[in-house]
Coordinates of C-alpha atoms and ligand atoms in Angstrom, one line a residue:
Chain B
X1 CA 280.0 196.2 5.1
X2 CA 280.3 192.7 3.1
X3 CA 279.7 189.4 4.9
X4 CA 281.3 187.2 5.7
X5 CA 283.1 189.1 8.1
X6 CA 287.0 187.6 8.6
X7 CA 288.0 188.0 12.1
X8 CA 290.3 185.5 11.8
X9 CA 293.5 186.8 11.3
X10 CA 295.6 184.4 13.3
X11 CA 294.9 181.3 11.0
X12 CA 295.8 183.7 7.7
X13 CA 295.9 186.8 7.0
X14 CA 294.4 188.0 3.0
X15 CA 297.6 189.1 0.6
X16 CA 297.9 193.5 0.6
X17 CA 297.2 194.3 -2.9
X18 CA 300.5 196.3 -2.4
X19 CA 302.0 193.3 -1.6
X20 CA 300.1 191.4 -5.0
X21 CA 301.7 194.4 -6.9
X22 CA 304.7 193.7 -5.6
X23 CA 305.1 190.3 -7.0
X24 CA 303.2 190.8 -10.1
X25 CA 306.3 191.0 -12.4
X26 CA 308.4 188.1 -10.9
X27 CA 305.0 186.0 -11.1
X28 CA 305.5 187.4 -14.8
X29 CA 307.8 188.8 -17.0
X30 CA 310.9 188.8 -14.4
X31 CA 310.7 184.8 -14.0
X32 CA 314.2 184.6 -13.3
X33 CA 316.1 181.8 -11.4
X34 CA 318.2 183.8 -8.8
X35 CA 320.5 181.1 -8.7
X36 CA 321.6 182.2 -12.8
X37 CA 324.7 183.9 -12.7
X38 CA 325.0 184.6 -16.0
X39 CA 322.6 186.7 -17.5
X40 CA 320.3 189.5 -17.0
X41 CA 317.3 187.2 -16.0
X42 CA 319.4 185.7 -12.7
X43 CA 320.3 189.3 -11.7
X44 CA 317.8 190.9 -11.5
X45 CA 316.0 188.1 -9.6
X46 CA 318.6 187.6 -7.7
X47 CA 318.4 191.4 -6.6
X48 CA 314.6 191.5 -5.9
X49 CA 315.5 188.7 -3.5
X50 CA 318.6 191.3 -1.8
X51 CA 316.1 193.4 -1.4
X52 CA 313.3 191.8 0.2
X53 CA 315.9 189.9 2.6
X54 CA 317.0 193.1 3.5
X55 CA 312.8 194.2 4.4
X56 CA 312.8 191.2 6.3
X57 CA 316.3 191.5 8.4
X58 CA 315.1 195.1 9.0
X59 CA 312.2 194.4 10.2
X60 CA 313.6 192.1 13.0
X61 CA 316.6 194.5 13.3
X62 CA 318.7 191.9 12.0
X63 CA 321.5 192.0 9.4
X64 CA 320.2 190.7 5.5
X65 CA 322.7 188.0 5.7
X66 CA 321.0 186.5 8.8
X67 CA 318.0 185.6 6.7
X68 CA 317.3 182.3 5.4
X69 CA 314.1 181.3 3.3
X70 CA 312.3 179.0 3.7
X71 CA 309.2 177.6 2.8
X72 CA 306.9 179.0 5.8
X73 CA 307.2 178.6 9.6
X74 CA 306.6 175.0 9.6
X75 CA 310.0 174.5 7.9
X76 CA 311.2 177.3 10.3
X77 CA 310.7 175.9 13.2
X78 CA 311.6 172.4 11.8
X79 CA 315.0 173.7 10.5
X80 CA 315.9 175.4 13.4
X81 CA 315.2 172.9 15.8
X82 CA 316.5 169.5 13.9
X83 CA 318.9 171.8 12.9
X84 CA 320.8 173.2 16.2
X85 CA 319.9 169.2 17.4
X86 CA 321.7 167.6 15.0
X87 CA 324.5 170.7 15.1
X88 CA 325.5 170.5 18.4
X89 CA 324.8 167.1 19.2
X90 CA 328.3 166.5 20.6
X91 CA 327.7 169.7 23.3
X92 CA 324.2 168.1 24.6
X93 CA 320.8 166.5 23.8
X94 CA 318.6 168.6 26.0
X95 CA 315.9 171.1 24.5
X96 CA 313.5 173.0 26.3
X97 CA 310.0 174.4 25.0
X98 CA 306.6 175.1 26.0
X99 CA 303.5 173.0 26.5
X100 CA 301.7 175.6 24.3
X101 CA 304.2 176.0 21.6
X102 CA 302.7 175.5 18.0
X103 CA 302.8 172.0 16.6
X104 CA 305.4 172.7 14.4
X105 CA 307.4 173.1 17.6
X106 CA 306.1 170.2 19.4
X107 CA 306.0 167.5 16.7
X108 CA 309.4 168.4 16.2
X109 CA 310.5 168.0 19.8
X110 CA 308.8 164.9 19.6
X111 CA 310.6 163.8 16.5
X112 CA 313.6 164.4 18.4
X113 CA 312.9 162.8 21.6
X114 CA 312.4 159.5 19.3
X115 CA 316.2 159.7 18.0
X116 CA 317.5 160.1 22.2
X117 CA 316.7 163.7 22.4
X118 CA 315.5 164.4 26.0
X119 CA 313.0 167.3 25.7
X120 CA 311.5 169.5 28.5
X121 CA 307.8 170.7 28.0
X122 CA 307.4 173.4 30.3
X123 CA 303.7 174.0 31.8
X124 CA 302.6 178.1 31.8
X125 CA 300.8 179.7 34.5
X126 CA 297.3 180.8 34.5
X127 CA 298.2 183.6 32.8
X128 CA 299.6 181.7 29.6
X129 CA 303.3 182.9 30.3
X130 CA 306.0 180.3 31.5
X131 CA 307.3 180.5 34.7
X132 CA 311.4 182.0 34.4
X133 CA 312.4 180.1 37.5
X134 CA 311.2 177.3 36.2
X135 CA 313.5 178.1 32.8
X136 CA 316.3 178.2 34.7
X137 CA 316.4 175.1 37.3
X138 CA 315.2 173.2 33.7
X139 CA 318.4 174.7 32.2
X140 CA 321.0 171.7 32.7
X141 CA 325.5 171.0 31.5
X142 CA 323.3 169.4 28.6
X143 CA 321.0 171.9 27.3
X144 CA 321.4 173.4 23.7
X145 CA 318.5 174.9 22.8
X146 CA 315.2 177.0 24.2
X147 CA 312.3 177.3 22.1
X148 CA 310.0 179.1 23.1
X149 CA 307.5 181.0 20.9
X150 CA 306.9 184.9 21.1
X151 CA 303.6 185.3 20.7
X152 CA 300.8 182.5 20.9
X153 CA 298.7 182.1 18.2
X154 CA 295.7 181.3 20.2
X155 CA 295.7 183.3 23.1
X156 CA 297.8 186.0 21.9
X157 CA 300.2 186.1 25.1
X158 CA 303.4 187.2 24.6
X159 CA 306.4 185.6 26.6
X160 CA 308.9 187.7 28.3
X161 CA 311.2 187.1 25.4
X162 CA 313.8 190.2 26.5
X163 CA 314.0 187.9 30.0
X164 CA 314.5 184.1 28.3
X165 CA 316.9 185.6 25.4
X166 CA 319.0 187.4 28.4
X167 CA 319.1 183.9 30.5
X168 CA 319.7 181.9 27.7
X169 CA 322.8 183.8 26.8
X170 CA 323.9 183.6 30.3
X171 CA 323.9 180.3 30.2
X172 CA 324.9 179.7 26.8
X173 CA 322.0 178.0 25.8
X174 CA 321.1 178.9 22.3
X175 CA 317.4 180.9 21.8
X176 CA 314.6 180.1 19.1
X177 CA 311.3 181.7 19.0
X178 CA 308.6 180.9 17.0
X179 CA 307.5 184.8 16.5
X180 CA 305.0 184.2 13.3
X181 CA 302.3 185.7 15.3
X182 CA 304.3 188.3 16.9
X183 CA 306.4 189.9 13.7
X184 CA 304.7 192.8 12.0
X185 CA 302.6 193.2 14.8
X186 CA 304.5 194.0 17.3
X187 CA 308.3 195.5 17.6
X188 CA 310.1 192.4 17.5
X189 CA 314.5 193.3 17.8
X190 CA 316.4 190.1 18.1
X191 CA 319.7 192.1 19.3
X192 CA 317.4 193.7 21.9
X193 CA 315.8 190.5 23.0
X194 CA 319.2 188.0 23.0
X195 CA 317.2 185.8 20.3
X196 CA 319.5 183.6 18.1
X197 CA 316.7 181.7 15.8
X198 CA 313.5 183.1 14.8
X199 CA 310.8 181.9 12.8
X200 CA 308.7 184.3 10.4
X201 CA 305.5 183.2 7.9
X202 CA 304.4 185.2 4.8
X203 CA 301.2 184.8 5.3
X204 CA 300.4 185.8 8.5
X205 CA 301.7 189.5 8.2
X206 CA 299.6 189.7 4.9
X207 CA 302.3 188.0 2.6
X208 CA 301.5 185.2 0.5
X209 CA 301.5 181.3 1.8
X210 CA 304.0 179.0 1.4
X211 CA 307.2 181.4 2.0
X212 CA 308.7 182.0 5.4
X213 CA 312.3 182.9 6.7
X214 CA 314.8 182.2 9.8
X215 CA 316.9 184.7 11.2
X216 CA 319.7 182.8 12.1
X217 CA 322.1 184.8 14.4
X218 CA 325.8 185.1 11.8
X219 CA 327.4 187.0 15.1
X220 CA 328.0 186.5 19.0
X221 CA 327.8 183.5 18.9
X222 CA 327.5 182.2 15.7
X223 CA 325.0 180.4 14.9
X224 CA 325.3 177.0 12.6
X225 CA 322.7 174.8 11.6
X226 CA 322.7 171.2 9.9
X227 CA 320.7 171.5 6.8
X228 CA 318.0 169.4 6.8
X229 CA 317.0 170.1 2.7
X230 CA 319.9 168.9 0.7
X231 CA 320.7 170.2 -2.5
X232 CA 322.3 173.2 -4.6
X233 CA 323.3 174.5 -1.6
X234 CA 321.1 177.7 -1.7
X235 CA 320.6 179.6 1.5
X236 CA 324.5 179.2 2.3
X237 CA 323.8 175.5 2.6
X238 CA 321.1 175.9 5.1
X239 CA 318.0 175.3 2.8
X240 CA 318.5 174.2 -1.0
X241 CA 316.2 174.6 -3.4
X242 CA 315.5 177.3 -6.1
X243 CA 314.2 179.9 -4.1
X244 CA 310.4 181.4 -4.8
X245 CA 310.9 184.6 -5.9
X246 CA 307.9 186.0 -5.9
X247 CA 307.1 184.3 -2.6
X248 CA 310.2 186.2 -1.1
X249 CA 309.7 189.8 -2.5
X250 CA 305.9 189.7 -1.7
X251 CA 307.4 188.6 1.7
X252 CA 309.7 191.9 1.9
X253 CA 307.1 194.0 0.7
X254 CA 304.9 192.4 3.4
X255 CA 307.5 192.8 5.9
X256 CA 307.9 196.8 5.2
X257 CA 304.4 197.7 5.4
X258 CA 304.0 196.2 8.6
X259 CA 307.6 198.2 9.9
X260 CA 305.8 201.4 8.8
X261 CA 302.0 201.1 9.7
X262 CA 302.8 199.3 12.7
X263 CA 303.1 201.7 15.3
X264 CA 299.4 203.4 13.6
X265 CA 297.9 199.7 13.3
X266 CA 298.7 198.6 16.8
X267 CA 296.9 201.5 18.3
X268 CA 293.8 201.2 16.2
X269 CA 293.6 197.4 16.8
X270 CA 294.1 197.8 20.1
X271 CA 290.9 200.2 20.5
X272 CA 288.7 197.8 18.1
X273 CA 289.9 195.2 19.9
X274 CA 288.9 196.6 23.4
X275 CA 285.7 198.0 22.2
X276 CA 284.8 194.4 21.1
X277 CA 285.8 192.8 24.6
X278 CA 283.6 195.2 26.8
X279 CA 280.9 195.5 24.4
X280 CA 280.9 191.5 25.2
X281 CA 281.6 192.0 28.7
X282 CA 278.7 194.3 29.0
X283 CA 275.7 192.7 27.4
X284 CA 277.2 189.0 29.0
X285 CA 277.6 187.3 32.3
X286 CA 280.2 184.8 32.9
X287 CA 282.3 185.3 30.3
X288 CA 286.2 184.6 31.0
X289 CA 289.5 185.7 28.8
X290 CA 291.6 183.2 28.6
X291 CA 295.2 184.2 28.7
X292 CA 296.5 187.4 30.4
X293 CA 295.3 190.7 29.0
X294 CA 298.5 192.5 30.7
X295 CA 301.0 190.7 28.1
X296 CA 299.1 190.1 24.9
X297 CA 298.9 191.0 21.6
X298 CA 296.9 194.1 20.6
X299 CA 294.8 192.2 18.0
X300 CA 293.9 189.2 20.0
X301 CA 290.9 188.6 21.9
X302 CA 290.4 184.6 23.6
X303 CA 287.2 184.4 25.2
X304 CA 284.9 181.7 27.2
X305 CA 281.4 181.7 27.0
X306 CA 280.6 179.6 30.0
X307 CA 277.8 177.1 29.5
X308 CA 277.7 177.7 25.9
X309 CA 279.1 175.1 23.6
X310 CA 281.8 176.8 20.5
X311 CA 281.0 174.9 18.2
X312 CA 277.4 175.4 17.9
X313 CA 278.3 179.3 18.8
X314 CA 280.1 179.5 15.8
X315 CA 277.2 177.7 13.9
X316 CA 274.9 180.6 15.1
X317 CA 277.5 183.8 14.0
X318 CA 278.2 181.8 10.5
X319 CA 278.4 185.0 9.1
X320 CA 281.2 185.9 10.8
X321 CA 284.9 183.8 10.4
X322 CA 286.5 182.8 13.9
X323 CA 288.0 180.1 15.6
X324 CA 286.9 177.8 18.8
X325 CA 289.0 175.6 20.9
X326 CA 286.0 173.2 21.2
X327 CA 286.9 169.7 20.4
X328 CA 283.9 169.9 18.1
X329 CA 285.9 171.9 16.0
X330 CA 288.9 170.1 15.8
X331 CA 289.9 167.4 13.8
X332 CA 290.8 165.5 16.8
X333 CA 287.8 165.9 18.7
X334 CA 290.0 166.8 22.0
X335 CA 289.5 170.8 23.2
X336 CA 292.7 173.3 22.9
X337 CA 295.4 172.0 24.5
X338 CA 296.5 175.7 24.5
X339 CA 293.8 176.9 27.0
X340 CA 293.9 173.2 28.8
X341 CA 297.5 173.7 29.6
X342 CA 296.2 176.9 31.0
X343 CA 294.6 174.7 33.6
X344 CA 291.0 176.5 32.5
X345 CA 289.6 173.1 32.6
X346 CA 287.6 171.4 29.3
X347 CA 284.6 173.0 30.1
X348 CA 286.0 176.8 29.7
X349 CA 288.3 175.2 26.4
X350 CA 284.9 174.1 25.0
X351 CA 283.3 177.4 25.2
X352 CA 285.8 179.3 23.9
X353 CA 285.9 181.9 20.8
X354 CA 289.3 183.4 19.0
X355 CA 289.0 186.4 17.7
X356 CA 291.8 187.6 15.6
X357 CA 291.1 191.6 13.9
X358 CA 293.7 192.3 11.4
X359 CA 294.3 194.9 9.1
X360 CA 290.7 195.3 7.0
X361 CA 288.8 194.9 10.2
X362 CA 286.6 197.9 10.4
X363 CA 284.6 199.6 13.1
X364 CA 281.5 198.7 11.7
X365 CA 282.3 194.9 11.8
X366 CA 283.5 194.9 15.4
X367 CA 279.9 196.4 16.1
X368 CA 278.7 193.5 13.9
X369 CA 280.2 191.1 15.4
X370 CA 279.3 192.4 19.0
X371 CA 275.6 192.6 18.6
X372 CA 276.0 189.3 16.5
X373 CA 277.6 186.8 19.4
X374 CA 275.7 188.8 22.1
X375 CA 272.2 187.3 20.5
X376 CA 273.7 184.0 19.8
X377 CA 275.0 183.7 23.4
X378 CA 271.6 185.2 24.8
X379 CA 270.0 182.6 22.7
X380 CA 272.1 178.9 23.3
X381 CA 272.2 180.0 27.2
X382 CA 267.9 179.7 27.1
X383 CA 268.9 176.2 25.8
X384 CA 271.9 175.4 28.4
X385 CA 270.8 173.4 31.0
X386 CA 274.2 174.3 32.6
X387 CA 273.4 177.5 32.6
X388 CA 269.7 177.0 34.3
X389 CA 271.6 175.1 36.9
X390 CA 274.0 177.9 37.9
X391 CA 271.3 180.6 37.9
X392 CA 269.8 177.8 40.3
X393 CA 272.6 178.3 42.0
X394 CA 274.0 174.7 41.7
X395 CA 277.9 174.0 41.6
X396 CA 278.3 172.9 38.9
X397 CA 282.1 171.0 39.9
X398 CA 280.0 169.0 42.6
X399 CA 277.7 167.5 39.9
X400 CA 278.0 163.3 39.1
X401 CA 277.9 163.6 35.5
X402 CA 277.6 160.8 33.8
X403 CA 280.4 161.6 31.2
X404 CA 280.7 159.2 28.3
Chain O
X1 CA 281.6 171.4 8.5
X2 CA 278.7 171.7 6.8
X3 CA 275.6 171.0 8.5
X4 CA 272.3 169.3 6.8
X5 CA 269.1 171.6 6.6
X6 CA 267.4 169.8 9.2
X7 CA 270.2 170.0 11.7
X8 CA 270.4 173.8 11.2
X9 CA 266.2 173.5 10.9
X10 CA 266.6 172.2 14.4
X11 CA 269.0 174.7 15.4
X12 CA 267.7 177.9 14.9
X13 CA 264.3 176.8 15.9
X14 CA 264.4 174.7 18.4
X15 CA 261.1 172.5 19.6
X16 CA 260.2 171.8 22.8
X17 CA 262.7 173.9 24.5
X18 CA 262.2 173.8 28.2
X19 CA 261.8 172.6 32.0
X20 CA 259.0 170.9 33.5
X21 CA 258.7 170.7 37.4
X22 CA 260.9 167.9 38.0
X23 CA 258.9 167.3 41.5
X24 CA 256.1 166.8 39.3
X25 CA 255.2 162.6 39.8
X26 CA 254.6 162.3 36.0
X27 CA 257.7 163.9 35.3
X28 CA 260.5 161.9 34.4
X29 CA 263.5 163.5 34.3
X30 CA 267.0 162.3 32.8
X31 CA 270.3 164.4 32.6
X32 CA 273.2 162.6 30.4
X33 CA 276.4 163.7 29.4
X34 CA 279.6 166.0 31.2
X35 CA 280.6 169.3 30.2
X36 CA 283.9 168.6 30.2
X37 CA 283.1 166.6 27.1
X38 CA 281.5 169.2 25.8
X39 CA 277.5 168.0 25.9
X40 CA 274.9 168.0 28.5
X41 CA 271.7 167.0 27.5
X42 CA 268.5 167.3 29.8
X43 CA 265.5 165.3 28.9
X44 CA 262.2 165.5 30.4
X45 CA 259.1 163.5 29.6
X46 CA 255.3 164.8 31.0
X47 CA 253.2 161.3 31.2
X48 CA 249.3 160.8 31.6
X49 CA 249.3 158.3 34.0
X50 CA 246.1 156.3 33.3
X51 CA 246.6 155.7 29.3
X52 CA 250.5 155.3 30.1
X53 CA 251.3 158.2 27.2
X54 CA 253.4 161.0 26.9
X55 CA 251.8 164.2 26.6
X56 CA 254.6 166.3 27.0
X57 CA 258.6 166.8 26.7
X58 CA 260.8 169.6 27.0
X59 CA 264.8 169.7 26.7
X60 CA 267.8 171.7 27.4
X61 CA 270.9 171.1 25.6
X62 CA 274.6 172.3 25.5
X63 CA 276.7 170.8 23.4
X64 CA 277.4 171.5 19.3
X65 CA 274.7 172.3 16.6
X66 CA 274.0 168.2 16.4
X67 CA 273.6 167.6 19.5
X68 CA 271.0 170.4 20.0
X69 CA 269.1 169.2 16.8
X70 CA 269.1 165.5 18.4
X71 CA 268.0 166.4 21.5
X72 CA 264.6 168.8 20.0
X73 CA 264.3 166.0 17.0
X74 CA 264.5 163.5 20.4
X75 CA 261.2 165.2 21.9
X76 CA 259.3 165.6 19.3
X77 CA 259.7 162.0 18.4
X78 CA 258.5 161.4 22.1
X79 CA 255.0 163.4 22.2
X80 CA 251.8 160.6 21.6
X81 CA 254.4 158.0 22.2
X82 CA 254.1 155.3 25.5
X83 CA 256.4 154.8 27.4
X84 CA 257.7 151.5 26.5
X85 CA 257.1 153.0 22.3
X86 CA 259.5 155.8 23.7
X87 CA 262.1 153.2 25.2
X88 CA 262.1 151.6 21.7
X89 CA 263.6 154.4 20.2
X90 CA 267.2 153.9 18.6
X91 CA 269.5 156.8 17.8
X92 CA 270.2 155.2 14.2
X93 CA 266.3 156.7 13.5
X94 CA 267.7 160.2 14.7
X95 CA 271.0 160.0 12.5
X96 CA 268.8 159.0 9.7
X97 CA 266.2 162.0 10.1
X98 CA 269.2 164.3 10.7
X99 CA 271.6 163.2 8.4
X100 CA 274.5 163.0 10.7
X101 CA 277.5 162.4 9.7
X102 CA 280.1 159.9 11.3
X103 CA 281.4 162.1 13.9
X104 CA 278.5 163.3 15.2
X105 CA 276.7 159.9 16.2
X106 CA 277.6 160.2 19.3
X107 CA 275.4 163.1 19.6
X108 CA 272.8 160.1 18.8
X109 CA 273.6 158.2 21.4
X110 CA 273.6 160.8 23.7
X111 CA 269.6 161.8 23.1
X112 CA 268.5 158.2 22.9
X113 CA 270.4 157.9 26.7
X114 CA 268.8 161.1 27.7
X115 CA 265.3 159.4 26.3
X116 CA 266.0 156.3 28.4
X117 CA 266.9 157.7 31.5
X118 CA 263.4 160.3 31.9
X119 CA 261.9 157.4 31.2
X120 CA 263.6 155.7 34.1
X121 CA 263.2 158.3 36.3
X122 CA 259.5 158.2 35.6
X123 CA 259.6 154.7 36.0
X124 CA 261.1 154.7 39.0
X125 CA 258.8 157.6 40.6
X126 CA 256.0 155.6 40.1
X127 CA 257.0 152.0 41.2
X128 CA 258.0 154.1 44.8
X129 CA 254.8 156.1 44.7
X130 CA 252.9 152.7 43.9
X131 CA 255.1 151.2 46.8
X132 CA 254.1 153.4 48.9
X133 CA 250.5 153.4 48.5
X134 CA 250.7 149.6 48.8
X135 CA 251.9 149.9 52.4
Ligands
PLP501 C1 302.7 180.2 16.1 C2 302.8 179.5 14.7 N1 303.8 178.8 14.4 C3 303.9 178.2 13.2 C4 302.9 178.3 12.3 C5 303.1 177.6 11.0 O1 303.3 178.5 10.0 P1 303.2 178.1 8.4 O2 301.8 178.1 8.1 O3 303.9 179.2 7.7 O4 303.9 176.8 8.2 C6 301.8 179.0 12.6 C7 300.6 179.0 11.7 O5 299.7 178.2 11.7 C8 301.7 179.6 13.9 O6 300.6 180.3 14.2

């Protein structure tokens, strides 16, 4: 077992060396600009990227033609959004997403609520999911789009996708999900699930960074976007550019090996990812999931420490890569507005630990990391004088703290 | 972030960790920060009460890896000092011996509140105690 151990797979995932392999000879001697019509060179660029748009689309069960690169899910989510906004302006200015949507969703929104857009955030329920009555009464003559993501990226819920995807089509609302987390890790259909937009990122299904796609829906309805790139007119318009070529077919490659390990991979995670939660569970008291466990991601595991701070967690398992919504860990100094949204309250987002497992997590590591944040816990909770107090059996809510 | 060696000195071996009875007369006691905001910091001081010194402190922290090492650095800076040495104490000596950076000073301010309010609190105890003996 080498340390660091990564168990941080939402933030990135490392590139398969099949995947590396992959792209080796379009990094190399097959530089071609798929755009070149004319020669050898263009072609058989061109039909490395045929072929990988055709992994992706069957990954998604989605037609290759339905595929538009992009850049990553940032641009994804920008392009679909600004895009279906600007679009269908004339039909309605009303978008609905999700108060725990990625920022690339939400700085978007805002961007458009700045131009007249009127945007609804909806809350989630303690459980991380939104509420589908509140959807629909939100659904108004004016709406054109719901956004709302598949799979979170802290927490690891999943939304009822099947049931927005099916409302949104009886109302004739277009659907976008953000489904970076989600893709390659779960079956994701988007004929199944009603979905008319979807965002993918390279580099969180073990692709490489800066390549994405967006499924844009070519049949009932027909889905246009404005472009927001101008250009060649690549992409059928949708995204000039000269597209990355070794980006996209590492991308495809990425995208099959998930199709074929996933059902395989799901189940393992599933059992690492268990193991590490009671192991946890076990050896600690008042430790909290945040999120449903019902709805969730096999690889994701979101977990309060209560009266231990995350940052200074993290600082004693340094060995070991994960994520914390403590403010102290954020370049804004606020805690997650994921789990605050849950309605947790700061003092459970402060104390809280991501894990993400991923493909190269082993057994061994799981252990590892077990024994590893069982100590650490054992040790800042000697040092917590919130935790002295609630074996005191103060409440801790009915305290006058001076906060600062 | 990276984190200076005496901050992750402080860390992994903390000094003075700790409760005193906080019933205790000489005990001053002083509790600053929320846990919403992520740091609690629990300060006590242990005084002799004829030479006016402190003979003791012991802490309990929760908060990030700076705020831990301020609070421990905080105590032992307290031990042999009075009481009004002790209320002289200004965080920018802990950011200095810690090598804070900008973002953590608050973690600063927080022990040298904590250091000002057990001294308070000890203050306090013994003006009532004295109060009461005078009646
Ligand atoms: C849910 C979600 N959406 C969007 C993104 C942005 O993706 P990218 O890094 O490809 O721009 C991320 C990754 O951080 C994510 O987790």
């Amino acid at each position: 077992m080498n340390l660091p151990i990564y168990m941080d797979y939402h933030a990135t995932t490392p590139l398969d060396p099949r995947v590396l392999e992959a792209m080796m000879p379009y990094l190399t001697s097959k530089f071609g600009n798929a755009a070149s019509r004319n020669h050898a060179f263009g072609w058989e660029a061109e039909e490395a990227v045929e072929k990988a748009r055709k992994q992706i689309a069957t990954l998604i069960g989605a037609n290759a033609k339905e595929i538009v690169i992009t850049s990553g899910a940032t641009e994804s989510n920008n392009l679909a959004i600004k895009g279906v906004a600007e679009m269908y302006a004339e039909r309605g200015n009303h978008i609905i997403t999700a108060a725990t949507e990625h920022k690339a969703t939400l700085d978007t929104c805002k961007r458009l609520e700045k131009h007249g857009y009127r945007i609804t955030y909806l809350p989630v329920l303690a459980s991380g999911l939104i509420d589908m009555d509140m959807l629909r009464e939100s659904i108004t003559d004016k709406t054109i789009l719901i956004s709302i993501m598949y799979a979170n990226n802290e927490i690891g819920v999943i939304q009822p996708v099947r049931e927005i995807g099916k409302l949104a089509k009886e109302k004739g609302v277009l659907f976008h999900t953000d489904a970076v987390q989600a893709v390659g890790k779960v079956p994701v259909n988007v004929l199944e699930d009603n979905i008319d937009l979807l965002s993918i990122s390279g580099h969180k299904l073990y692709g490489p960074k800066g390549v994405g796609a967006l499924y844009v829906r070519r049949k009932s309805p027909r889905v246009q976007l404005t472009a927001q790139i101008d250009g060649g007119g690549h992409e059928r318009g949708m995204r000039s550019g000269t597209l990355n070529v070794p980006g996209i077919v590492g991308l495809g490659e990425a995208c099959e090996l998930c199709r074929k390990e996933m059902a395989t991979e799901s189940v393992r995670l599933r059992t690492l990812r268990d193991k590490l939660r009671a192991k946890l569970e076990t050896a600690l008291d008042e430790v909290y999931i945040n999120g449903t466990m019902e709805s969730r991601l096999p690889h994701n595991l979101n977990i309060s420490f209560a009266f231990v701070e995350g940052e200074s967690l993290l600082m004693g398992i340094n060995d070991v890569a994960v994520s914390s919504g403590s403010a102290c860990t954020s370049a804004t100094l606020e805690p997650s507005y994921v789990l605050k949204a849950l309605g947790a309250g700061d003092d459970i987002a402060h104390s809280s630990i991501r894990f993400g497992l991923g493909r190269f997590t082993t057994e061994e590591e799981v252990d590892y990391v077990a024994q590893k944040v069982i100590s650490v816990v054992q040790h800042l909770r000697e040092l917590s004088p919130l935790y002295e107090m609630f074996k005191e059996g103060v409440d801790l809510s009915k305290v006058q703290w001076t906060a600062h | 972030m990276a984190y200076s060696d005496k901050v992750l000195d402080h860390y992994n071996n903390p000094r003075n960790v700790g409760s005193m009875d906080k019933n205790d007369p000489n005990v001053g006691t002083g509790m600053v920060g929320a846990p919403e905001c992520g740091d609690v910091m629990k300060l006590q001081v242990k005084v002799n009460p004829t030479t006016g010194i402190i003979e003791d402190a012991k802490f309990k922290t929760f908060g990030c890896g700076s705020a831990i090492a301020s609070s421990s650095l905080a105590t032992e800076m307290l031990k042999g000092k009075t009481v009004d040495e002790a209320l002289a104490i200004k965080n920018t000596e802990i950011v200095n011996e810690l090598a804070l950076p900008p973002v953590k000073i608050h973690c600063s301010v927080l022990a040298e509140d904590a250091i000002k309010a057990a001294i308070t609190n000890y203050k306090d105890k013994t003006a009532k105690e004295q109060a009461a003996v005078a009646q």
